[in-house]
Every structure is written in structure tokens, then in C-alpha cells.
CSV table of C-alpha atoms in Angstrom, one decimal:
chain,number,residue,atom,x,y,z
A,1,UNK,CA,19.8,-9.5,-3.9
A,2,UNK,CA,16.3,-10.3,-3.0
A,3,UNK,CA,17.2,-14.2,-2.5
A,4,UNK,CA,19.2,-13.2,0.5
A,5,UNK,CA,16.8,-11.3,2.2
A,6,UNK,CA,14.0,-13.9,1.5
A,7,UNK,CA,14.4,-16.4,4.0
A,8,UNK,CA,13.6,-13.8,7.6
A,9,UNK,CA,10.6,-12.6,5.2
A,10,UNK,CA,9.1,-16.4,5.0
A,11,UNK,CA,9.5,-16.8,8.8
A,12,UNK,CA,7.8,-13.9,9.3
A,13,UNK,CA,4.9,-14.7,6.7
A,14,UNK,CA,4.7,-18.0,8.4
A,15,UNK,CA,4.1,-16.5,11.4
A,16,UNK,CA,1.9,-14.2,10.4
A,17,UNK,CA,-0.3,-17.0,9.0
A,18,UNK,CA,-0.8,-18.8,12.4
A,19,UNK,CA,-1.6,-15.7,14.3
A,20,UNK,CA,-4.0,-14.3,11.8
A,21,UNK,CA,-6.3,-17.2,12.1
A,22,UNK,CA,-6.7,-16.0,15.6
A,23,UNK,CA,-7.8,-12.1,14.6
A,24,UNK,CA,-6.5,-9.2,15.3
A,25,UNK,CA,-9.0,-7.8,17.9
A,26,UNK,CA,-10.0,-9.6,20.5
A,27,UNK,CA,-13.8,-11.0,19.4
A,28,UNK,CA,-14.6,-14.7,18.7
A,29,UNK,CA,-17.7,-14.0,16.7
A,30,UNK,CA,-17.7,-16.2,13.4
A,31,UNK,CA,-16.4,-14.6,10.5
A,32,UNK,CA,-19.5,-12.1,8.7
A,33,UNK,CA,-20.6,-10.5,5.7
A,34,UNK,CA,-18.6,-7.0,6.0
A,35,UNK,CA,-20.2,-4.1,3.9
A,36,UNK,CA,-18.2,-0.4,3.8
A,37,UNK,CA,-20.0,1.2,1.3
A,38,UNK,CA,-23.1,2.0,3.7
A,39,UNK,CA,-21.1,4.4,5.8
A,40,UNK,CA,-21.5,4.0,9.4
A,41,UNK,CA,-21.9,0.6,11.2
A,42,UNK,CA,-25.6,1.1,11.1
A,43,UNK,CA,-25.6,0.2,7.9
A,44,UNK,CA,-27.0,3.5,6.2
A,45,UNK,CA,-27.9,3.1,3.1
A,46,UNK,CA,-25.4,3.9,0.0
A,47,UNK,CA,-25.5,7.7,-0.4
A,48,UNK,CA,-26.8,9.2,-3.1
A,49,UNK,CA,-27.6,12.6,-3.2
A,50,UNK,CA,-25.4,14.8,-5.2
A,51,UNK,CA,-22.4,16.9,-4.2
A,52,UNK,CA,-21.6,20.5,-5.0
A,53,UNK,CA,-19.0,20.3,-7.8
A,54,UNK,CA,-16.2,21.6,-5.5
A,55,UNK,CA,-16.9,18.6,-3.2
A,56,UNK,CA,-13.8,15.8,-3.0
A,57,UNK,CA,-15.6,12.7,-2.1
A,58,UNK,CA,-15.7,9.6,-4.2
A,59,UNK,CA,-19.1,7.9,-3.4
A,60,UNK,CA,-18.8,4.3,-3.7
A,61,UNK,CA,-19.8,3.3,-7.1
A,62,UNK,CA,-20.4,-1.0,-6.6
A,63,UNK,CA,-20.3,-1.7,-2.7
A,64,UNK,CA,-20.1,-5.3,-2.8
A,65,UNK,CA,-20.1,-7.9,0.4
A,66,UNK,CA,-16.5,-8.8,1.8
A,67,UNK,CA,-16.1,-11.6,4.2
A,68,UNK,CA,-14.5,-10.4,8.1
A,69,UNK,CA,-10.9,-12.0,8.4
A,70,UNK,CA,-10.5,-10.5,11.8
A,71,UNK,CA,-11.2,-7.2,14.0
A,72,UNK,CA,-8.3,-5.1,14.8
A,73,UNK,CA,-8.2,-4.2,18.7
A,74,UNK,CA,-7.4,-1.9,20.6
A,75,UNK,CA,-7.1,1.9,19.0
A,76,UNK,CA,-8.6,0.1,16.1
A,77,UNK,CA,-12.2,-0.1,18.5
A,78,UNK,CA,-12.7,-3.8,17.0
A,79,UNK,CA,-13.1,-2.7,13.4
A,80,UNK,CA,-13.5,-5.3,10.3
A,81,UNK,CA,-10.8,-6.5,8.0
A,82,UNK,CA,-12.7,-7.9,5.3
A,83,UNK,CA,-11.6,-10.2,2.1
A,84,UNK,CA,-12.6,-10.4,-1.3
A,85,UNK,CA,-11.5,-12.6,-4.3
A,86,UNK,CA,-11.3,-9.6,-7.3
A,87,UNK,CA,-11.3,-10.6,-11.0
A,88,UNK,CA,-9.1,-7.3,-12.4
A,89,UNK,CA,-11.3,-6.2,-15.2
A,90,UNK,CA,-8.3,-4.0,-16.8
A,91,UNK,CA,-5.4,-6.8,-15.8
A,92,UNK,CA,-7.3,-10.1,-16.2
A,93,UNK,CA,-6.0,-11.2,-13.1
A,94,UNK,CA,-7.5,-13.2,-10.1
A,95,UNK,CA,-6.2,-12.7,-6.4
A,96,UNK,CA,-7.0,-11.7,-2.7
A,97,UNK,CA,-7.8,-8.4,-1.2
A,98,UNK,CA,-8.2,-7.6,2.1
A,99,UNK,CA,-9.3,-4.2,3.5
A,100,UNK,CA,-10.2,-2.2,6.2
A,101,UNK,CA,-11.0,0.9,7.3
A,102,UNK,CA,-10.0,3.1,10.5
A,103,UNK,CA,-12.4,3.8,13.5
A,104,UNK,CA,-13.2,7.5,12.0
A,105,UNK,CA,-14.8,6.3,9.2
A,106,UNK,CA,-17.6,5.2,10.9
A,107,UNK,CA,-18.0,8.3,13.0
A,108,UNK,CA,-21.4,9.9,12.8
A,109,UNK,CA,-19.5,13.2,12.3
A,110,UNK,CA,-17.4,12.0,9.2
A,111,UNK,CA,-20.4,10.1,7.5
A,112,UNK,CA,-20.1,12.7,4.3
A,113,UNK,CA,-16.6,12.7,4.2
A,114,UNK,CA,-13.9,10.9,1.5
A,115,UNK,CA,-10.8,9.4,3.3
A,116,UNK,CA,-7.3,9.1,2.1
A,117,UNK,CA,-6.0,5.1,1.4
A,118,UNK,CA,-2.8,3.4,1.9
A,119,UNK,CA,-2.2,0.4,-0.5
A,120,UNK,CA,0.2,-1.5,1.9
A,121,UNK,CA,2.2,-4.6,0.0
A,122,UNK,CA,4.1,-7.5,1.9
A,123,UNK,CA,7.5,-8.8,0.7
A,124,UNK,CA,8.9,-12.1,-0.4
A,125,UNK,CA,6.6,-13.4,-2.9
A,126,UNK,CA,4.0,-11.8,-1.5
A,127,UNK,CA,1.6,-15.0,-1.8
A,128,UNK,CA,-1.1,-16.4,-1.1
A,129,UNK,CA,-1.3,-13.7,2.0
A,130,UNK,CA,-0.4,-10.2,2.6
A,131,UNK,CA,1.3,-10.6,6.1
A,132,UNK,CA,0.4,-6.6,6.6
A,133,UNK,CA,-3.2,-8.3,7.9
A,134,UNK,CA,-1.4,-10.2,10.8
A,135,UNK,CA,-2.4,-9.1,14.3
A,136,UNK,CA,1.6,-9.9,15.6
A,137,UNK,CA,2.6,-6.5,13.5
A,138,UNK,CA,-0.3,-4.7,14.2
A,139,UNK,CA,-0.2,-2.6,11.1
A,140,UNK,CA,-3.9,-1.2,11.4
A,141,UNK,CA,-4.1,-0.6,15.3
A,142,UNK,CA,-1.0,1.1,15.0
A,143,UNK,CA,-2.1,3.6,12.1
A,144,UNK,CA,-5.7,4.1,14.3
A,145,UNK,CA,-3.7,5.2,17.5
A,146,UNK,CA,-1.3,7.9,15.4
A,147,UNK,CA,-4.4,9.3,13.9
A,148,UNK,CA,-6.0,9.7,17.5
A,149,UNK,CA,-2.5,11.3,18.7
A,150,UNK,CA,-2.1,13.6,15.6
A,151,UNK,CA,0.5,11.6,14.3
A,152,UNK,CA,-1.1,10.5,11.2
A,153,UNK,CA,-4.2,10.9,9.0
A,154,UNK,CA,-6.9,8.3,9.5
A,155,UNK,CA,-6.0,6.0,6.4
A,156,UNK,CA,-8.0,2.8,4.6
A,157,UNK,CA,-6.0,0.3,3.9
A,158,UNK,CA,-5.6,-2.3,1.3
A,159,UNK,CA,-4.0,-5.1,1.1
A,160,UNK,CA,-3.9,-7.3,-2.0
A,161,UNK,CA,-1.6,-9.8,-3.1
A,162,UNK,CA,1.9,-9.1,-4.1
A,163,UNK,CA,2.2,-12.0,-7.0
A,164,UNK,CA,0.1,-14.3,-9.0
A,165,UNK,CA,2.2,-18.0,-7.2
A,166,UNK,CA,5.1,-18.1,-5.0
A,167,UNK,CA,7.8,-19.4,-7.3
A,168,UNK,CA,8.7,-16.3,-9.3
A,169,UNK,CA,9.2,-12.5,-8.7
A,170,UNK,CA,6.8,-10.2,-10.6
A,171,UNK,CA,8.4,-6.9,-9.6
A,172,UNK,CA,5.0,-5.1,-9.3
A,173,UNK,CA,4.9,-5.1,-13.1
A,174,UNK,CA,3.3,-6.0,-16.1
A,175,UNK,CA,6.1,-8.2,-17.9
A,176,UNK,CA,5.5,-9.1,-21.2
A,177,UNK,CA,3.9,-12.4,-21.6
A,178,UNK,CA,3.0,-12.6,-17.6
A,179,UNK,CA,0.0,-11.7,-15.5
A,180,UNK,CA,-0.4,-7.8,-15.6
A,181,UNK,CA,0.3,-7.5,-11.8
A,182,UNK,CA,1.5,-3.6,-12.3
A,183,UNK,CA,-2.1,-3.2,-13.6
A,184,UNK,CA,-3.1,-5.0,-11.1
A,185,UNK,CA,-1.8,-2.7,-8.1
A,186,UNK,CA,-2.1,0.7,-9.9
A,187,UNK,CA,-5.1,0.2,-11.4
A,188,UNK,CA,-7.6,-3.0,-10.0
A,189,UNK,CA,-6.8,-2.4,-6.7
A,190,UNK,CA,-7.4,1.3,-6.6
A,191,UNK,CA,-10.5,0.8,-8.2
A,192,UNK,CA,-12.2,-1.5,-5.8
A,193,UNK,CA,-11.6,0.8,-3.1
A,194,UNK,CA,-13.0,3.2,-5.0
A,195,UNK,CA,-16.0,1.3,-5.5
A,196,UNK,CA,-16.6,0.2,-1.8
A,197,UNK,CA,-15.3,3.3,0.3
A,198,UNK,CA,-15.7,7.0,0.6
A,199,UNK,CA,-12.9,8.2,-0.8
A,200,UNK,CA,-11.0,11.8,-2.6
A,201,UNK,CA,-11.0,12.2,-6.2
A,202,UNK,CA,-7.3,13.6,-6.1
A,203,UNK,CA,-3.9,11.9,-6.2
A,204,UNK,CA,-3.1,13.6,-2.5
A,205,UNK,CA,-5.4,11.1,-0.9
A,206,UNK,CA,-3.5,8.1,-2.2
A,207,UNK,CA,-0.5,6.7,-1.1
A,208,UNK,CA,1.2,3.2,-1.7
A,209,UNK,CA,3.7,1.8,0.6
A,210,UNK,CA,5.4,-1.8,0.6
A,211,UNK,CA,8.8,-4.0,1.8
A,212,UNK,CA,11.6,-5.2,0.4
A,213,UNK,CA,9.7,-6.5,-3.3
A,214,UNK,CA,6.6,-4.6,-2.3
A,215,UNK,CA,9.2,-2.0,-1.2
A,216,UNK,CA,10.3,-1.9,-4.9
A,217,UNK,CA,6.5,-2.1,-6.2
A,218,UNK,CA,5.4,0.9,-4.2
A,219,UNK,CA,8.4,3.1,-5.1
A,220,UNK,CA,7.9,2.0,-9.0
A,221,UNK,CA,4.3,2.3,-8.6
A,222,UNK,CA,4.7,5.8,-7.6
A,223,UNK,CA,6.8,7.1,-10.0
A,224,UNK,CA,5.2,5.2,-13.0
A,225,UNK,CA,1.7,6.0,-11.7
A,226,UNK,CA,2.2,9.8,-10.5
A,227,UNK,CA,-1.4,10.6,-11.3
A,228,UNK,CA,-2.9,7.5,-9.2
A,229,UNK,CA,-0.2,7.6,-6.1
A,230,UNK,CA,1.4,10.5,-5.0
A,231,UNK,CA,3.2,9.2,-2.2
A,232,UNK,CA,5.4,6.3,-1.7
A,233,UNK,CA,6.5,4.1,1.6
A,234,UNK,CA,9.5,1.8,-0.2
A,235,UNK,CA,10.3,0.0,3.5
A,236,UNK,CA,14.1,-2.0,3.0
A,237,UNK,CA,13.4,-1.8,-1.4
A,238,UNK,CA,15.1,-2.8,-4.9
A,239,UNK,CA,15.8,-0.6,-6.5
A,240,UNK,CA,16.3,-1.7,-9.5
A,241,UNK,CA,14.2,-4.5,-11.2
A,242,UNK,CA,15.6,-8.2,-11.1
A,243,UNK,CA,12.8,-10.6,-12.4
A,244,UNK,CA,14.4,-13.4,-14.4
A,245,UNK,CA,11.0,-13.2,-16.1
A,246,UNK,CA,12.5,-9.6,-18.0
A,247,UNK,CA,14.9,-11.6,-19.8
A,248,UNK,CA,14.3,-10.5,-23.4
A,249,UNK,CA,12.6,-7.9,-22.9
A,250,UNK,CA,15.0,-5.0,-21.9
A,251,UNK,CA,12.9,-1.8,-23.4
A,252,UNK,CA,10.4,-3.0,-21.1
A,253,UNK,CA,12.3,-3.6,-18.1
A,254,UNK,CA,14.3,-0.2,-18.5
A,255,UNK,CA,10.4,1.9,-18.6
A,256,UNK,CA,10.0,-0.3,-14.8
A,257,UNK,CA,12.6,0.9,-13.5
A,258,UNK,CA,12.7,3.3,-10.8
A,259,UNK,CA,16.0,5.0,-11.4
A,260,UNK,CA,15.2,5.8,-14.8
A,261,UNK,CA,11.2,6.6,-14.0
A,262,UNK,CA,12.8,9.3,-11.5
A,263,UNK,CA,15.0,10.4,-14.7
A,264,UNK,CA,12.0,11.1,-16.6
A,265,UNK,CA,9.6,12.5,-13.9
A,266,UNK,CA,12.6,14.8,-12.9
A,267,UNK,CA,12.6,15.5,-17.1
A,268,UNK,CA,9.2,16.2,-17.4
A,269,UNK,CA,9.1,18.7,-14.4
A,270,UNK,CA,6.6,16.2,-12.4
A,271,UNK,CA,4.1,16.1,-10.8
A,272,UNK,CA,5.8,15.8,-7.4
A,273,UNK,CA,5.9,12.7,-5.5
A,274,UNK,CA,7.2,12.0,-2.0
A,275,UNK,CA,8.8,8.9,-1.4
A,276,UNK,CA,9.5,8.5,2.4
A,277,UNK,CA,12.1,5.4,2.4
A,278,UNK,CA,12.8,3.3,5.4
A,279,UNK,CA,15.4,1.1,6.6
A,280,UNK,CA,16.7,-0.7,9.6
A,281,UNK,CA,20.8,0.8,10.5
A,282,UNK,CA,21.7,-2.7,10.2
A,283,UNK,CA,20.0,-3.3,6.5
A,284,UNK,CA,24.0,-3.3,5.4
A,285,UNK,CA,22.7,-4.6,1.5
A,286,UNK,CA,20.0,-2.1,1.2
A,287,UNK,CA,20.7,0.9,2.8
A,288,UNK,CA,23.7,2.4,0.7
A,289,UNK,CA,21.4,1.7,-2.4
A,290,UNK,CA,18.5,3.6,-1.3
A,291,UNK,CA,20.8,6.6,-0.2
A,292,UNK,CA,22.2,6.7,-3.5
A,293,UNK,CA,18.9,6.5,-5.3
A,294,UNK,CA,18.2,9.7,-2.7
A,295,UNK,CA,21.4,11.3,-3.8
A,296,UNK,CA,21.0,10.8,-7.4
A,297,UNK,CA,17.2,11.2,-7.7
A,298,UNK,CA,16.2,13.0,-5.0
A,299,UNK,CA,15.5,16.6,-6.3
A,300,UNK,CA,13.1,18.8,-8.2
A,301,UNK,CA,9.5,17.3,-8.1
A,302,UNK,CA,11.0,13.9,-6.2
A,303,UNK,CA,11.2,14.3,-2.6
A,304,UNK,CA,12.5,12.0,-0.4
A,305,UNK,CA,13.3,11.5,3.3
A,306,UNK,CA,14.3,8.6,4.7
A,307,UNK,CA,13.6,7.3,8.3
A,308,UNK,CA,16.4,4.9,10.1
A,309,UNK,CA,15.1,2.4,12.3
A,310,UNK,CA,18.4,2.1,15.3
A,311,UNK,CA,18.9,-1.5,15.3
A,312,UNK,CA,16.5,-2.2,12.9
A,313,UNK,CA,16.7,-5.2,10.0
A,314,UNK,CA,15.0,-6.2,7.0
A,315,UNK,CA,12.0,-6.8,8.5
A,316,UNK,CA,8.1,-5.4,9.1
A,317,UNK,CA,8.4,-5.0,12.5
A,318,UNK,CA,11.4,-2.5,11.7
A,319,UNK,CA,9.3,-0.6,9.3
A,320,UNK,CA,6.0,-0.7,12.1
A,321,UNK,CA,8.3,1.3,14.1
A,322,UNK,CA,9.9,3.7,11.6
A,323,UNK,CA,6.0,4.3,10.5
A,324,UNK,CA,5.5,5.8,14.5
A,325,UNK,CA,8.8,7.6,14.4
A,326,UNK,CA,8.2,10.3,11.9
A,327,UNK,CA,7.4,8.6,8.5
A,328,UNK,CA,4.0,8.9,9.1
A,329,UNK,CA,3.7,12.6,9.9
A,330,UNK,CA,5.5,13.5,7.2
A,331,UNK,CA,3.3,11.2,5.0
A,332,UNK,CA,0.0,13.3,6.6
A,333,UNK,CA,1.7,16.5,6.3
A,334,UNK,CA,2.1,16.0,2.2
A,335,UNK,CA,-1.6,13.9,2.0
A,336,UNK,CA,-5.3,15.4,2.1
A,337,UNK,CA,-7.1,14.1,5.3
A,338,UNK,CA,-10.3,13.2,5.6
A,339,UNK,CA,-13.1,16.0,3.8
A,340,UNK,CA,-16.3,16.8,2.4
């Protein structure tokens, strides 16, 4: 399935990669040394006086220097996205991250407190960019201006690559003999946001959200990594995985699969997850598969609710809009928000 729904993807990747080079904001300052674990853009220095115990906030633990991609205008107040090359310690492998972080967290007033993160994966391959950083879809201004309206929690959001090349599928996972990219995204990732951001020592803070193969990485991520993720935007997913790599290895394949990670979560008696799918009315491949994953899956600790984008097709500007039309108020309303 996911070869027919490839080609729009690529477009819109190639697209992405053009504009990108032009920022997202609307500054022409060469690119800079972009530091978030100092706090506010003063560039206080790395906190380190000790919490009460009750206290939710992760202090970063190894702030390191990212370079500035582009600013993010608008409701985004010309905030860095910054990128790093990260060697996964725990998955041994090698690719980009970019991240950034929403206008509040550099607020005077919010300068002791942890902030919830979104882990936002592209579709396609996924490779060598992650189109969510393109100023044409507007991901990150759009996420600043529904937390000043109420309509969302102020998130970070990072970015990494979806796969090690763009010649095969992955599926978010760590396939025997392949790069460990489910380590990768459930476990790298996390952790180098973790190191270079104020952030909540609980699974409510975190949620992962993706399309089409990142739409199938989120939702597997979440129900696989329940004590990392506890919420899940699948935007046009698989359901199922469908890596040619898997051949030969169908134990393996079966514990990455959504539909029978749901089985088990469902067995176990959780914890709960919320997995707020989205698809355009006119995603005619998709859409009956994801509301039969709902009707199948979709009860005890796995919630679900699914937002329908009128008109909408497998694309990211689809999803943009389905993110302003509800899904991310129901995301907020099941997340902790910012706290000390």
C-alpha cells in the first residue's frame, strides 16, 4: 500500500526542501549556534539547584550546541529550529535531529517549568529531511498560535529522521539484522530532548505523532512504548507492518505490529494510551483500515478518536488542518502542560 501513496509524499518533500532553505520566520541572519538548555534567550545559565521531590521537571542533563536551520514566524515570535547530528548510544545509529521549542519556553515566567514534547515524524522514507521543519506547512507556528488561543498545550518538538537511506522502509522498528531505528525513535530521540530541554518526568508529557510510515511509527511507537509515549497522532497510517526487510523474521514482525500490540495492551489492562487518528474524507485506501483498527481495538485502556479532514488527502497539509480542528485539544486535554 505504501508504494501508492508515495509519490504526492516526495512532491511534497521536494518542496519542502526548497522552501526550507529560505527559513521559516522571516530573519536573514546567518545560521547560529542554538543552545536550549540555558532557559530563556538570555542565555541563563544551566539550572542547578535542586527540586522538591514532588517537582516534575526534567533539568537538562548534557545541553549541547545545535546549529539554527530557520526561525519560525509569526505566533512562533521568530524562535530557533536547531539541528544536530546524534550518534544513538542505545541504537548505534547516526542521523539528523532538528528541534525547537515554542515561544513560552522562554518566558521569564515559565523559566522553572518542564514542558510537554511532541516527536513529529514525516512520511515516505522519511530521509535525509523531516519535511515537518518546512515553513510551507507551518507545523510549529501553527502549534504556537493554538497554545496562545487555548487550543493546545505549548509543545517542543522533535523531529528526527524517519530511516537510515531512502531505498527501503524501516517501519519505525528494530528489524533483525537492520539499523535499530525503533530504538532510535523511542529511545535516542527522547533522550536528547531530555538532555537539552526542561522537560516532565512522566509519560503524560510525551506524545509522538507521524504520517502515513511515520503515521504507522507513531501509532506502534505508542503502543509498544506505553511507558515513554502516552499519546499517539497516526496522520493517514499502516496499520500493519510491510517492510520486505521482515521477511524471515515473522515472531518479530508480529511483536511490531500494532494490531496485535493493542491485543496485548488491551490483555494486560494498560496503561492507557490515546491515539487521536487522522485522515483526509477522500484517503479512500486508508481510511476504512484505520476505522477498523478503531472498531476492533479501540476499547478498555486504548482510546481513540479520529478527526476527518472534508476534502482532505494523504497529505501533511491535510493533517495541519485536522491538528487546528480538534485533534489538538483533545491531545492537551489527556497531556500535562507546562509545570514546576
Amino acid at each position: 500500500m505504501r508504494k501508492a501513496l508515495f509519490h504526492p509524499v516526495v512532491a511534497l518533500i521536494a518542496l519542502t526542501v526548497l522552501v526550507t532553505t529560505a527559513g521559516c520566520g522571516t530573519s536573514t541572519s546567518p545560521p547560529s549556534p542554538v543552545r536550549f538548555g540555558g532557559g530563556p534567550k538570555t542565555g541563563a545559565a544551566l539550572h542547578t539547584t535542586p527540586h522538591g521531590k514532588r517537582s516534575l521537571v526534567q533539568w537538562p542533563t548534557k545541553p549541547i550546541t545545535f546549529q539554527e536551520e530557520s526561525r519560525v514566524g509569526g505566533a512562533g515570535g521568530n524562535t530557533p529550529i536547531g539541528v544536530t547530528t546524534l550518534h544513538g548510544p542505545k541504537s548505534g545509529f547516526t542521523g539528523k535531529v532538528w528541534v525547537w521549542a515554542p515561544p513560552e519556553y522562554y518566558e521569564k515566567r515559565n523559566a522553572d517549568k518542564g514542558f510537554p514534547v511532541m516527536e513529529a515524524l514525516p512520511g515516505a522514507y522519511g530521509y535525509p529531511v523531516n519535511y515537518w521543519i518546512g515553513s510551507d506547512l507551518k507545523l510549529e507556528e501553527n502549534l504556537a498560535r493554538w497554545s496562545k488561543n487555548g487550543t493546545s498545550l505549548p509543545f517542543i518538538v522533535v523531529m528526527p529522521v524517519l530511516n537510515p537511506n531512502d531505498k527501503q522502509y524501516y517501519d519505525g522498528s528494530d528489524i533483525p539484522g537492520q539499523p535499530k531505528i525503533g530504538t532510535w525513535l523511542s529511545q535516542d530521540v527522547p533522550d536528547l530532548v531530555r538532555q537539552n530541554f526542561r522537560t516532565l518526568k512522566t509519560r503524560d508529557a510525551w506524545a509522538i505523532m507521524g504520517s502515513s510510515s511515520g503515521g504507522f511509527a507513531a501509532l506502534k511507537n505508542v503502543l509498544q512504548n506505553p511507558g515513554t509515549f502516552k499519546v499517539a497522532i497516526p496522520n493517514g497510517p499502516d496499520i500493519v507492518p510491510d517492510s520486505p526487510l521482515w521477511n524471515g523474521h515473522a515472531k518479530e514482525e508480529r511483536d511490531n505490529n500494532p494490531e496485535e500490540l493493542a491485543r496485548r495492551l488491551t490483555a494486560r489492562g494498560g496503561p492507557e494510551v490515546y491515539l487521536a487518528f487522522q485522515d483526509g474524507s477522500k484517503e479512500y485506501t486508508v481510511l476504512p483500515k484505520v476505522r477498523n483498527f478503531i472498531a476492533r481495538y479501540g476499547r478498555g485502556p486504548v482510546h481513540t478518536r479520529l478527526q476527518i479532514v472534508p476534502g482532505g488527502t494523504h497529505s501533511a497539509a491535510t493533517y495541519v488542518q485536522g491538528l487546528g480542528e480538534g485533534t489538538m485539544r483533545w491531545v492537551s486535554a489527556h497531556m500535562q502542560g507546562p509545570t514546576a
